[in-house]
Coordinates of C-alpha atoms in Angstrom, one line a residue:
Chain A
M21 CA 4.7 -17.3 -26.8
R22 CA 4.3 -14.0 -24.7
I23 CA 6.6 -13.8 -21.8
G24 CA 6.9 -10.8 -20.7
E25 CA 6.2 -6.8 -21.3
I26 CA 9.3 -4.8 -22.0
V27 CA 9.4 -2.0 -18.9
E28 CA 12.7 0.0 -19.7
T29 CA 14.1 0.3 -23.0
M30 CA 17.4 1.9 -24.8
S31 CA 19.7 1.3 -27.6
T32 CA 21.5 -2.2 -26.9
G33 CA 18.6 -3.8 -24.6
F34 CA 15.7 -3.8 -22.9
V35 CA 14.3 -4.8 -19.4
A36 CA 10.9 -6.7 -19.5
E37 CA 8.4 -7.8 -16.7
S38 CA 7.9 -11.9 -17.0
F39 CA 4.2 -13.0 -16.9
E40 CA 5.4 -15.6 -14.8
L41 CA 6.4 -14.8 -11.3
N42 CA 10.0 -16.7 -10.4
R43 CA 10.4 -17.6 -14.0
P44 CA 12.1 -15.5 -16.2
P45 CA 13.3 -16.8 -19.3
P46 CA 16.6 -18.7 -19.5
L47 CA 19.7 -17.0 -19.0
G48 CA 21.4 -16.7 -22.6
S49 CA 18.5 -17.9 -24.2
L50 CA 17.2 -16.0 -27.5
V51 CA 14.1 -14.0 -27.1
V52 CA 12.2 -11.6 -29.9
V53 CA 10.0 -8.4 -30.1
R54 CA 7.8 -8.1 -33.0
L55 CA 6.9 -5.0 -34.2
P56 CA 4.2 -4.2 -36.9
A57 CA 4.9 -2.1 -40.1
E58 CA 3.4 0.8 -38.3
A59 CA 5.5 0.6 -35.2
G60 CA 9.1 -0.1 -36.5
E61 CA 10.6 1.5 -39.3
T62 CA 10.3 -0.6 -42.1
S63 CA 7.2 -1.0 -44.1
S64 CA 6.7 -5.1 -43.5
G65 CA 7.6 -4.9 -40.2
M66 CA 10.8 -6.0 -37.7
D67 CA 11.6 -9.0 -35.3
L68 CA 14.3 -7.7 -32.9
Y69 CA 16.4 -10.3 -31.3
A70 CA 17.7 -10.4 -27.8
V71 CA 19.7 -12.3 -25.7
V72 CA 18.7 -12.7 -21.7
T73 CA 21.2 -11.7 -19.8
Y74 CA 19.8 -11.7 -16.2
G75 CA 16.5 -12.5 -14.4
Q76 CA 15.7 -11.2 -11.2
T77 CA 12.7 -10.9 -8.7
V78 CA 12.5 -8.2 -6.4
G79 CA 9.6 -6.4 -4.8
L80 CA 6.9 -4.2 -6.8
D81 CA 7.8 -1.1 -4.9
P82 CA 11.5 -1.0 -4.6
S83 CA 11.1 0.4 -1.4
R84 CA 9.6 -2.7 0.3
R85 CA 12.3 -5.6 0.4
A86 CA 11.2 -9.1 0.6
V87 CA 11.0 -11.0 4.6
R88 CA 11.6 -14.3 5.4
R89 CA 7.8 -16.2 5.4
S90 CA 8.6 -19.5 6.1
T91 CA 7.8 -21.5 9.5
D92 CA 8.2 -25.2 10.3
T93 CA 5.1 -26.0 8.5
V94 CA 4.5 -24.0 5.5
F95 CA 8.1 -23.7 3.4
D96 CA 8.9 -23.3 -0.8
Q97 CA 5.9 -23.1 -3.1
A98 CA 3.6 -23.3 -0.2
I99 CA 4.5 -19.7 0.9
Y100 CA 3.0 -18.6 -2.2
Q101 CA -0.4 -20.2 -1.1
E102 CA -0.6 -19.2 2.0
H103 CA 0.4 -15.8 1.1
P104 CA -1.6 -14.7 -1.9
E105 CA -0.8 -11.1 -1.9
L106 CA 3.0 -11.9 -3.3
N107 CA 1.7 -12.7 -6.3
R108 CA 0.2 -9.1 -6.4
T109 CA 3.3 -7.6 -4.7
L110 CA 6.5 -9.1 -6.1
R111 CA 7.7 -9.0 -10.0
T112 CA 10.1 -10.7 -11.8
E113 CA 12.2 -8.9 -14.3
F114 CA 14.8 -10.0 -17.1
G115 CA 17.0 -8.1 -19.2
A116 CA 18.5 -8.9 -22.6
T117 CA 20.8 -7.2 -24.7
L118 CA 20.1 -6.6 -28.5
V119 CA 21.8 -8.9 -30.7
G120 CA 20.2 -8.4 -34.3
F121 CA 16.8 -8.3 -36.3
F122 CA 15.0 -9.7 -39.4
A123 CA 13.4 -6.7 -41.3
D124 CA 13.0 -6.6 -45.2
G125 CA 13.6 -10.4 -45.7
Q126 CA 17.0 -9.7 -44.1
L127 CA 18.6 -11.0 -41.0
R128 CA 21.0 -8.4 -39.5
Q129 CA 23.6 -9.0 -36.5
H130 CA 23.8 -5.5 -35.3
L131 CA 21.8 -3.2 -33.3
P132 CA 19.0 -1.8 -34.4
S133 CA 18.6 2.1 -35.2
Q134 CA 15.6 2.3 -32.4
P135 CA 15.5 0.6 -29.3
P136 CA 12.2 -1.3 -29.2
P137 CA 8.9 0.6 -27.7
L138 CA 8.1 0.8 -24.4
H139 CA 5.1 -1.7 -23.0
F140 CA 5.5 -3.6 -26.3
S141 CA 5.7 -8.2 -25.6
V142 CA 8.8 -10.0 -25.4
Q143 CA 8.5 -13.6 -26.7
S144 CA 10.7 -16.5 -26.8
A145 CA 12.3 -17.1 -29.9
S146 CA 10.6 -20.4 -31.9
P147 CA 13.3 -23.3 -32.7
E148 CA 13.4 -22.4 -36.1
E149 CA 14.0 -18.7 -35.4
V150 CA 17.0 -20.0 -33.0
Q151 CA 18.4 -22.3 -36.0
R152 CA 17.9 -18.8 -38.6
F153 CA 19.9 -16.7 -36.2
T154 CA 22.8 -18.4 -35.1
D155 CA 23.4 -19.9 -38.4
R156 CA 25.6 -16.5 -38.2
L157 CA 28.0 -15.6 -35.4
H158 CA 28.7 -12.3 -35.5
Y159 CA 26.1 -11.6 -32.8
L160 CA 28.3 -13.1 -30.4
R161 CA 30.3 -9.8 -30.4
L162 CA 27.5 -7.9 -29.2
L163 CA 27.4 -9.6 -25.9
L164 CA 31.0 -9.1 -25.2
A165 CA 30.0 -5.0 -24.9
P166 CA 29.9 -3.6 -21.2
Y167 CA 26.3 -4.1 -20.0
G168 CA 23.9 -1.0 -21.0
Q169 CA 26.6 0.9 -23.5
V170 CA 26.9 1.1 -27.1
S171 CA 30.4 -0.4 -27.8
P172 CA 32.1 2.4 -30.0
L173 CA 32.3 0.3 -32.8
Q174 CA 28.7 -0.3 -32.7
V175 CA 28.2 3.4 -32.9
L176 CA 30.6 4.0 -35.4
A177 CA 28.9 1.5 -38.0
A178 CA 25.6 3.0 -37.1
N179 CA 26.9 6.2 -38.0
V180 CA 28.3 4.6 -41.3
R181 CA 24.8 3.4 -41.9
E182 CA 22.2 6.1 -41.2
V183 CA 24.6 8.6 -43.4
Y184 CA 24.7 5.9 -46.4
Q185 CA 20.8 6.1 -46.2
Q186 CA 20.5 10.0 -45.8
R187 CA 23.5 10.1 -48.9
D188 CA 20.8 8.1 -50.5
Y189 CA 22.4 4.6 -50.7
D190 CA 25.6 6.9 -52.1
R191 CA 28.5 3.1 -52.7
V192 CA 31.3 5.2 -53.4
W193 CA 30.7 7.5 -50.1
L194 CA 30.5 3.9 -48.4
D195 CA 33.2 2.1 -50.0
T196 CA 35.5 5.6 -48.8
A197 CA 34.3 5.0 -45.6
A198 CA 34.7 1.7 -45.5
R199 CA 38.6 2.2 -46.0
E200 CA 39.2 5.2 -43.6
I201 CA 37.7 2.8 -41.2
A202 CA 40.1 -0.1 -42.5
T203 CA 43.0 2.7 -41.8
L204 CA 41.7 3.5 -38.4
L205 CA 41.5 0.0 -37.4
K206 CA 44.3 -1.8 -39.1
N207 CA 45.9 -3.0 -36.0
D208 CA 43.0 -4.3 -34.8
H209 CA 41.5 -7.2 -37.1
E210 CA 38.8 -8.3 -34.8
A211 CA 37.7 -4.9 -34.6
L212 CA 37.5 -3.9 -38.1
L213 CA 35.3 -7.3 -39.2
T214 CA 32.7 -6.5 -36.4
V215 CA 32.6 -3.0 -38.3
L216 CA 32.8 -4.0 -41.6
H217 CA 30.1 -6.6 -40.9
A218 CA 27.7 -3.9 -39.7
I219 CA 27.9 -1.8 -42.3
D220 CA 27.6 -4.2 -44.9
P221 CA 24.2 -3.3 -46.8
G222 CA 23.6 -6.7 -47.8
E223 CA 21.4 -7.2 -50.7
S224 CA 18.3 -5.0 -50.0
Y225 CA 20.2 -2.2 -48.5
D226 CA 22.4 -2.1 -51.4
R227 CA 20.5 0.0 -54.1
S228 CA 23.2 0.7 -55.9
G229 CA 23.8 -3.0 -56.7
G230 CA 27.3 -3.4 -55.4
G231 CA 28.9 -6.3 -53.9
E232 CA 31.0 -6.7 -50.4
P233 CA 32.3 -4.3 -48.5
T234 CA 36.0 -3.7 -48.9
Chain B
M16 CA 20.0 23.7 12.1
P17 CA 18.0 26.2 14.6
L18 CA 17.3 23.0 16.9
E19 CA 19.3 22.8 19.5
L20 CA 20.0 19.4 20.2
G21 CA 22.5 20.1 23.3
P22 CA 19.7 20.9 25.8
I23 CA 17.5 18.6 24.4
S24 CA 20.1 15.5 24.5
Q25 CA 20.2 16.3 28.4
Q26 CA 16.3 16.4 29.0
V27 CA 16.5 12.9 26.8
D28 CA 18.8 11.5 29.6
N29 CA 16.7 13.1 32.3
M30 CA 13.0 11.8 30.7
A31 CA 14.7 8.1 30.4
Q32 CA 15.9 8.0 33.5
T33 CA 12.6 9.2 35.3
I34 CA 10.9 6.4 33.2
V35 CA 13.4 3.7 34.4
D36 CA 12.9 5.1 37.9
L37 CA 9.3 4.8 37.8
L38 CA 9.0 1.3 36.5
P39 CA 8.7 -1.0 39.6
A40 CA 6.6 1.5 41.1
E41 CA 4.2 1.5 38.0
E42 CA 4.7 -2.4 37.7
G43 CA 3.1 -3.0 41.0
F44 CA 0.3 -0.6 40.6
L45 CA -0.6 -2.8 36.9
A46 CA -0.4 -6.3 39.1
R47 CA -2.8 -4.8 41.6
A48 CA -5.0 -3.0 38.3
Q49 CA -5.2 -7.1 37.2
D50 CA -6.4 -7.8 40.4
C51 CA -8.9 -5.4 40.8
L52 CA -9.9 -6.4 37.0
R53 CA -10.4 -10.3 38.4
S54 CA -11.8 -9.6 41.7
A55 CA -14.2 -6.8 40.4
D56 CA -18.1 -8.3 40.3
A57 CA -19.1 -7.3 36.6
D58 CA -22.5 -7.1 37.0
A59 CA -22.1 -5.0 39.9
L60 CA -20.0 -2.8 38.0
R61 CA -22.3 -2.7 35.1
Q62 CA -25.3 -1.9 37.6
K63 CA -23.1 1.1 38.8
L64 CA -22.3 2.3 35.5
E65 CA -26.0 2.2 34.5
W66 CA -27.3 4.0 37.8
Q67 CA -24.7 6.6 37.3
H68 CA -26.5 7.3 33.9
R69 CA -29.5 7.2 34.9
Q70 CA -28.7 9.9 37.6
Q71 CA -26.7 12.3 34.7
I72 CA -23.7 12.0 37.0
R73 CA -20.8 12.9 35.0
I74 CA -18.2 10.7 34.2
P75 CA -15.0 12.6 33.2
W76 CA -13.6 9.8 31.4
L77 CA -14.6 7.2 28.8
V78 CA -15.5 3.9 30.8
A79 CA -16.4 0.3 29.0
T80 CA -19.4 -1.4 30.3
P81 CA -18.6 -5.3 30.6
R82 CA -21.3 -7.3 28.4
L83 CA -20.3 -10.2 30.0
S84 CA -17.3 -10.5 32.7
L85 CA -14.5 -8.3 33.0
S86 CA -11.3 -10.9 32.9
G87 CA -13.0 -14.0 31.1
T88 CA -11.0 -14.9 28.1
V89 CA -12.1 -16.7 24.5
P90 CA -9.2 -18.8 22.7
S91 CA -9.4 -18.3 18.9
P92 CA -11.3 -20.4 17.3
S93 CA -9.9 -22.2 13.8
P94 CA -10.7 -20.0 10.8
P95 CA -12.9 -21.8 8.2
S96 CA -11.0 -23.8 5.0
D97 CA -12.0 -20.9 2.5
F98 CA -12.0 -17.3 3.5
S99 CA -11.6 -14.3 2.4
V100 CA -10.3 -11.3 4.5
V101 CA -10.6 -7.6 3.2
G102 CA -8.4 -5.1 4.3
I103 CA -9.6 -1.6 3.9
D104 CA -7.4 1.7 4.8
A105 CA -7.8 5.6 3.2
S106 CA -6.0 8.4 2.8
S107 CA -6.1 11.9 1.5
I108 CA -4.9 15.0 0.0
P109 CA -6.4 17.7 2.1
P110 CA -7.9 20.8 1.1
D111 CA -5.3 23.2 0.8
R112 CA -6.0 27.1 2.3
H113 CA -3.1 28.4 0.8
S114 CA -4.2 27.6 -2.7
S115 CA -7.2 29.6 -4.6
I116 CA -8.4 26.4 -5.7
R117 CA -10.4 24.2 -3.4
Y118 CA -10.6 20.6 -4.0
Y119 CA -9.6 17.3 -2.3
V120 CA -8.5 14.4 -2.7
L121 CA -9.8 10.5 -1.3
N122 CA -7.7 7.5 -1.6
V123 CA -9.3 4.4 -0.7
G124 CA -6.9 1.1 -1.0
Y125 CA -8.2 -2.2 -0.2
A126 CA -6.7 -6.0 -0.3
L127 CA -8.9 -9.0 -0.8
L128 CA -6.7 -11.7 0.6
S129 CA -8.4 -15.3 -0.7
Y130 CA -7.5 -18.3 1.3
G131 CA -8.1 -22.2 1.0
R132 CA -8.1 -24.2 -2.2
Q133 CA -8.2 -21.3 -4.5
P134 CA -6.0 -18.6 -3.2
D135 CA -5.6 -15.3 -4.4
A136 CA -5.0 -11.6 -3.9
V137 CA -6.9 -8.4 -5.2
L138 CA -5.2 -5.2 -4.6
E139 CA -6.5 -2.2 -5.9
A140 CA -7.3 1.7 -4.9
S141 CA -10.4 3.6 -5.4
S142 CA -9.4 7.6 -6.1
Q143 CA -11.4 10.4 -6.5
L144 CA -10.8 14.4 -6.7
C145 CA -13.9 15.8 -4.8
F146 CA -14.4 19.6 -6.0
Q147 CA -18.2 19.8 -6.5
D148 CA -20.0 21.8 -3.3
E149 CA -21.7 18.6 -2.4
Q150 CA -18.3 17.1 -1.7
L151 CA -16.9 20.1 -0.1
Y152 CA -19.5 21.6 2.4
V153 CA -21.4 19.0 5.0
F154 CA -24.3 21.8 3.7
P155 CA -23.6 22.1 0.1
Q156 CA -26.6 24.5 -0.3
K157 CA -25.4 27.2 1.8
R158 CA -22.1 26.2 1.2
D159 CA -21.6 25.7 5.1
V160 CA -19.5 23.5 7.1
P161 CA -16.6 22.7 5.0
I162 CA -15.2 18.9 5.0
E163 CA -11.5 19.5 6.4
G164 CA -9.9 18.1 9.7
T165 CA -11.9 15.9 11.4
L166 CA -15.0 16.3 9.2
L167 CA -12.1 15.2 6.5
S168 CA -11.1 12.2 8.5
A169 CA -15.2 11.0 8.8
R170 CA -15.7 11.4 4.8
M171 CA -12.7 8.8 4.5
E172 CA -14.2 6.2 6.9
V173 CA -17.7 6.6 5.2
E174 CA -16.0 6.5 1.8
S175 CA -14.1 3.5 3.1
L176 CA -17.0 1.7 4.0
R177 CA -19.1 2.9 0.6
V178 CA -15.9 1.1 -1.4
L179 CA -16.2 -1.6 0.7
Q180 CA -19.7 -2.0 0.1
K181 CA -19.1 -2.3 -3.7
M182 CA -16.4 -5.0 -3.5
L183 CA -18.1 -7.4 -1.7
R184 CA -21.4 -7.4 -4.3
S185 CA -19.0 -9.7 -6.2
I186 CA -18.0 -12.1 -3.0
S187 CA -19.4 -15.4 -2.4
R188 CA -16.8 -17.1 -0.2
P189 CA -16.8 -16.7 3.6
T190 CA -15.5 -13.0 4.5
V191 CA -14.4 -10.9 6.8
A192 CA -13.8 -6.9 6.3
L193 CA -11.1 -5.4 8.3
R194 CA -10.6 -1.7 8.6
D195 CA -7.4 0.3 10.1
G196 CA -8.4 2.3 13.0
P197 CA -11.5 2.4 15.1
L198 CA -15.1 2.0 14.0
I199 CA -16.2 4.7 16.5
L200 CA -15.9 8.1 14.7
W201 CA -15.7 9.9 18.3
T202 CA -14.5 12.9 16.5
L203 CA -17.4 13.7 15.3
Q204 CA -18.5 14.1 18.5
N205 CA -18.0 17.8 19.1
E206 CA -19.6 18.3 16.1
S207 CA -23.8 19.5 15.9
K208 CA -26.4 17.0 16.0
E209 CA -27.3 17.7 12.3
V210 CA -23.4 17.5 10.8
Q211 CA -23.2 14.1 12.8
H212 CA -26.4 13.0 11.0
V213 CA -25.3 13.8 7.3
L214 CA -21.7 12.3 8.0
L215 CA -23.1 9.4 9.9
H216 CA -25.9 8.6 7.6
D217 CA -23.5 7.0 4.6
L218 CA -21.6 5.2 7.1
L219 CA -24.4 3.6 9.0
E220 CA -26.2 2.6 5.4
A221 CA -22.8 0.6 4.6
M222 CA -22.9 -1.1 8.1
A223 CA -26.3 -2.1 7.5
F224 CA -25.4 -3.3 3.8
L225 CA -23.0 -5.8 5.5
R226 CA -25.1 -7.0 8.2
Q227 CA -27.4 -8.2 5.0
T228 CA -24.5 -9.7 3.3
G229 CA -23.3 -11.7 6.7
V230 CA -19.7 -10.2 6.2
P231 CA -18.2 -9.2 9.9
L232 CA -16.9 -6.1 9.9
A233 CA -14.0 -5.0 12.3
G234 CA -12.2 -1.4 13.3
Y235 CA -8.7 -2.8 14.3
I236 CA -6.3 -0.6 16.8
S237 CA -3.0 -1.5 16.7
Y238 CA -0.8 0.0 19.6
T239 CA -4.3 1.4 21.6
G240 CA -3.9 3.8 23.6
S241 CA -7.4 3.2 24.9
R242 CA -8.1 3.2 29.0
D243 CA -11.9 2.6 28.7
V244 CA -11.4 -0.9 31.2
A245 CA -8.8 0.9 33.3
N246 CA -11.5 3.8 33.9
S247 CA -14.4 1.4 34.8
L248 CA -11.9 0.3 37.4
R249 CA -11.5 3.9 38.6
V250 CA -15.0 3.9 38.9
W251 CA -15.4 0.2 40.5
L252 CA -12.9 1.7 43.6
C253 CA -14.6 5.0 44.2
Q254 CA -16.5 5.5 46.9
G255 CA -18.3 8.9 45.9
R256 CA -18.2 10.3 42.6
P257 CA -15.8 9.9 39.8
N258 CA -15.5 14.0 39.3
E259 CA -14.4 14.5 42.5
C260 CA -11.2 13.2 43.0
E261 CA -9.4 16.4 45.2
R262 CA -11.7 15.5 48.2
C263 CA -11.3 11.7 47.7
E264 CA -9.6 10.1 50.8
S265 CA -9.8 6.4 49.9
D266 CA -7.6 3.9 50.7
N267 CA -7.5 3.1 47.1
R268 CA -6.8 6.5 45.9
D269 CA -3.3 5.7 44.8
L270 CA -4.1 2.9 42.9
C271 CA -7.3 4.8 41.1
L272 CA -4.6 7.8 40.3
A273 CA -2.3 5.0 38.9
L274 CA -5.0 3.4 36.8
A275 CA -5.1 6.8 35.4
R276 CA -2.0 6.0 34.0
I277 CA -2.3 2.7 32.7
R278 CA -3.3 1.7 29.4
D279 CA -6.2 -1.1 28.5
R280 CA -3.5 -2.8 26.6
D281 CA -1.0 -3.1 29.8
L282 CA -3.9 -3.8 31.8
F283 CA -5.0 -6.9 29.3
A284 CA -1.0 -8.0 29.1
F285 CA -2.5 -11.3 30.7
L286 CA -4.1 -12.8 27.3
A287 CA -2.9 -15.8 26.1
E288 CA -1.9 -15.7 22.4
G289 CA -5.0 -15.9 20.2
D290 CA -7.2 -15.0 22.9
R291 CA -9.8 -12.2 23.3
S292 CA -11.4 -10.8 26.2
E293 CA -15.0 -10.6 26.8
L294 CA -16.9 -7.8 25.2
F295 CA -17.2 -4.3 26.1
G296 CA -19.6 -1.4 25.3
S297 CA -18.2 2.2 24.8
S298 CA -19.5 5.2 26.5
S299 CA -18.4 7.2 23.8
Q300 CA -21.4 9.6 23.3
I301 CA -21.2 9.6 19.1
L302 CA -22.4 6.0 19.6
E303 CA -26.1 7.2 20.6
E304 CA -26.3 7.9 16.3
Y305 CA -25.3 4.6 15.9
G306 CA -28.5 2.7 16.4
E307 CA -28.5 -1.2 15.9
H308 CA -24.6 -0.6 14.7
R309 CA -23.5 0.6 18.5
V310 CA -19.7 -0.6 18.7
D311 CA -18.3 -2.8 21.4
F312 CA -15.0 -3.8 21.7
F313 CA -12.7 -6.3 22.9
Y314 CA -8.9 -6.8 23.4
M315 CA -6.7 -9.4 21.7
N316 CA -3.5 -10.7 21.9
V317 CA -2.4 -11.3 18.7
G318 CA 0.9 -12.8 19.3
G319 CA 3.3 -9.9 20.7
E320 CA 0.8 -6.7 20.6
I321 CA -2.3 -6.3 22.7
V322 CA -4.9 -4.9 20.2
R323 CA -8.2 -3.4 20.5
V324 CA -10.9 -4.5 17.8
E325 CA -14.2 -2.8 17.4
V326 CA -16.9 -4.6 16.1
P327 CA -21.0 -3.3 15.9
R328 CA -23.2 -5.1 18.2
W329 CA -24.9 -7.2 15.4
V330 CA -21.3 -9.3 15.2
G331 CA -20.6 -9.0 18.7
S332 CA -23.9 -10.3 19.6
D333 CA -24.1 -13.4 16.7
V334 CA -21.5 -16.4 18.1
D335 CA -21.1 -17.5 14.8
L336 CA -20.0 -14.2 13.4
L337 CA -18.0 -13.0 16.0
G338 CA -16.0 -16.3 15.8
F339 CA -15.3 -16.3 12.6
L340 CA -14.0 -12.7 13.0
H341 CA -11.7 -13.7 16.2
A342 CA -10.3 -16.8 14.1
A343 CA -9.7 -14.8 10.5
I344 CA -7.6 -12.5 12.8
Y345 CA -5.6 -14.4 14.7
D346 CA -5.1 -16.5 11.1
Q347 CA -4.1 -12.8 9.7
C348 CA -1.5 -12.4 12.9
Q349 CA -0.2 -15.6 11.9
R350 CA 0.6 -15.0 8.4
S351 CA 2.2 -11.9 9.1
P352 CA 6.0 -11.4 8.3
G353 CA 6.6 -9.1 10.5
F354 CA 7.3 -9.2 14.5
P355 CA 4.7 -7.5 16.4
P356 CA 2.4 -9.1 14.1
Y357 CA -0.2 -6.7 11.3
P358 CA -2.5 -8.2 9.3
P359 CA -1.2 -8.4 6.0
A360 CA -4.9 -7.5 3.9
L361 CA -4.4 -3.9 6.4
L362 CA -0.9 -4.2 5.3
E363 CA -1.4 -4.3 1.5
A364 CA -4.6 -2.0 2.0
H365 CA -2.3 0.6 3.6
E366 CA 0.2 0.1 0.5
Q367 CA -2.8 0.8 -2.0
A368 CA -4.4 3.5 0.3
V369 CA -1.0 5.8 0.5
I370 CA -0.4 8.6 -1.4
T371 CA 3.1 9.6 -1.7
A372 CA 5.2 12.9 -1.5
A373 CA 5.5 12.8 -5.3
E374 CA 2.3 11.7 -6.1
R375 CA 0.6 14.7 -4.2
R376 CA 3.0 17.0 -6.0
L377 CA 2.1 15.4 -9.6
V378 CA -1.8 16.0 -8.5
E379 CA -1.1 19.6 -7.8
Q380 CA 0.5 20.1 -10.9
M381 CA -2.0 18.2 -13.2
V382 CA -4.8 20.7 -11.5
E383 CA -2.5 23.6 -12.2
Q384 CA -2.4 22.3 -16.0
A385 CA -5.8 21.9 -16.8
L386 CA -6.9 25.5 -15.3
G387 CA -3.8 26.8 -17.0
Q388 CA -5.1 25.5 -20.7
H389 CA -8.2 27.4 -19.4
G390 CA -7.0 30.3 -19.0
Q391 CA -7.0 30.3 -15.2
R392 CA -4.0 30.7 -12.6
V393 CA -4.0 29.1 -9.4
V394 CA -2.8 31.7 -7.4
R395 CA -1.0 30.5 -3.6
S396 CA -0.3 32.2 -0.7
A397 CA 3.1 34.5 -0.2
K398 CA 3.4 32.3 2.9
D399 CA 3.3 29.2 0.8
D400 CA 5.2 30.7 -2.4
S401 CA 8.2 31.9 0.0
K402 CA 8.2 28.5 2.0
R403 CA 8.7 26.8 -1.6
R404 CA 10.9 29.0 -3.0
R405 CA 13.2 29.6 0.3
G406 CA 15.4 31.9 -1.3
I407 CA 18.5 33.0 0.7

């Protein structure tokens, strides 16, 4: 079900305007942006998953602040009945942090290489999608990054993934890079796992047919 | 900072002291003026004004002719359970005399607010870039009388009512139309009859449409500075000719001169919340051109402010339309989130109509870019250019 439209987008997440005033999706819920083949970077399209990080209702015009409307007899929902312009002058928006994507038959739990396009629809994830996505829990690491910033670990992993592709899926280079990262992060086991997971080429990315990253 | 605030500050103090010192005397005169409003004979005043008009005695002020009584009040009826209010407002980017390209932009904002069983709101704007001769000149064939200044303001009023006319074609429930500002286009008074005729033609056509559809139209003037009724009281008090004050030896001379400073909004401060005054006719000369749409006005306490409401005569003479309008205005003001109240339909129409400084610059850039694509450069005056650069 379409629940909003993206009005700000970045590598770590997006801000969407909710279709329903005062009803953003629940905090922490999983939402999805579906990219058709022509909009995404893959031939078969891509589903970007994100976790709702906040919701807020504000004036459509940032320079107009909301003011008190209630009287003894008109309050709560009745205010919206008696002041129908509120439905046109207020907006509810929500933020979401990207936690992974589904593309080429694979579910990945790291940041996608591109932010979702502006003005694309946001949908709530179906129960089946929630189940499938949360079978693995690597995505929880993405939620711990400071809001709006790409964590250095994700930048490191993204660089390795990009170069791996541009070197024509050079598995030897990837293994060397993994070893280098293991040396750099030898004192931070959790960080190392985060990066190794994020650079794992998986089945479809691994054209040389290699196994688990070292 | 070239403005020397030192002397200004001293003068501000002096001004405040002067105003405070005069207050008791002003209040005394206001009470006497209100007594005069209550005691003056409306019929006799009407006859006196009509006689002076027939005798072509020049009255140097705008005066109000009471349609009924001078100090009568009418309480607000209740609005119907389902109704709509359309607020309409306009703004413009005027022609820039420092630019080689002549054009202007009109932006008419409107808010259609529906109340009752199916509450709804439509907030939109109708914008247009005017660059053709028939838009730039009152007489395009001879490229004469450019539309700018007061003529552009009149064009905005006309365009507002045109947009209103288009909008109302799709409305089925009882509706009131509110325009921000006067319906009396007194700024056209100094123009020639031909200019007045061209500009008023469309305005009156739109008013005729509203009359046909049964939608009462009103001009809503907040914090009105009008003195029409106060001026009529001066005529009432005057024993001689109203344009020979220097020779006046009447006992009422002090009150008459005080009335010159009293605004109608203070004179009608006695109105209870929701009440309106009776209708008054305006002596504004431009109304001679309005025909059946001649505009009358009343004052109203909307709950924190006395406002002036201008209505075409076909609204004023129809008890039902006038009652509906009165009720809708008071209802609007009760829905206002601010104090003193202001009709939400007009507030939202204003929000739609307003053109920000950034939008003005954007339009300018768009024009320059579009012409640039055709190899044309927009030339600006050296004065304007230097003001923009502000080089040191």
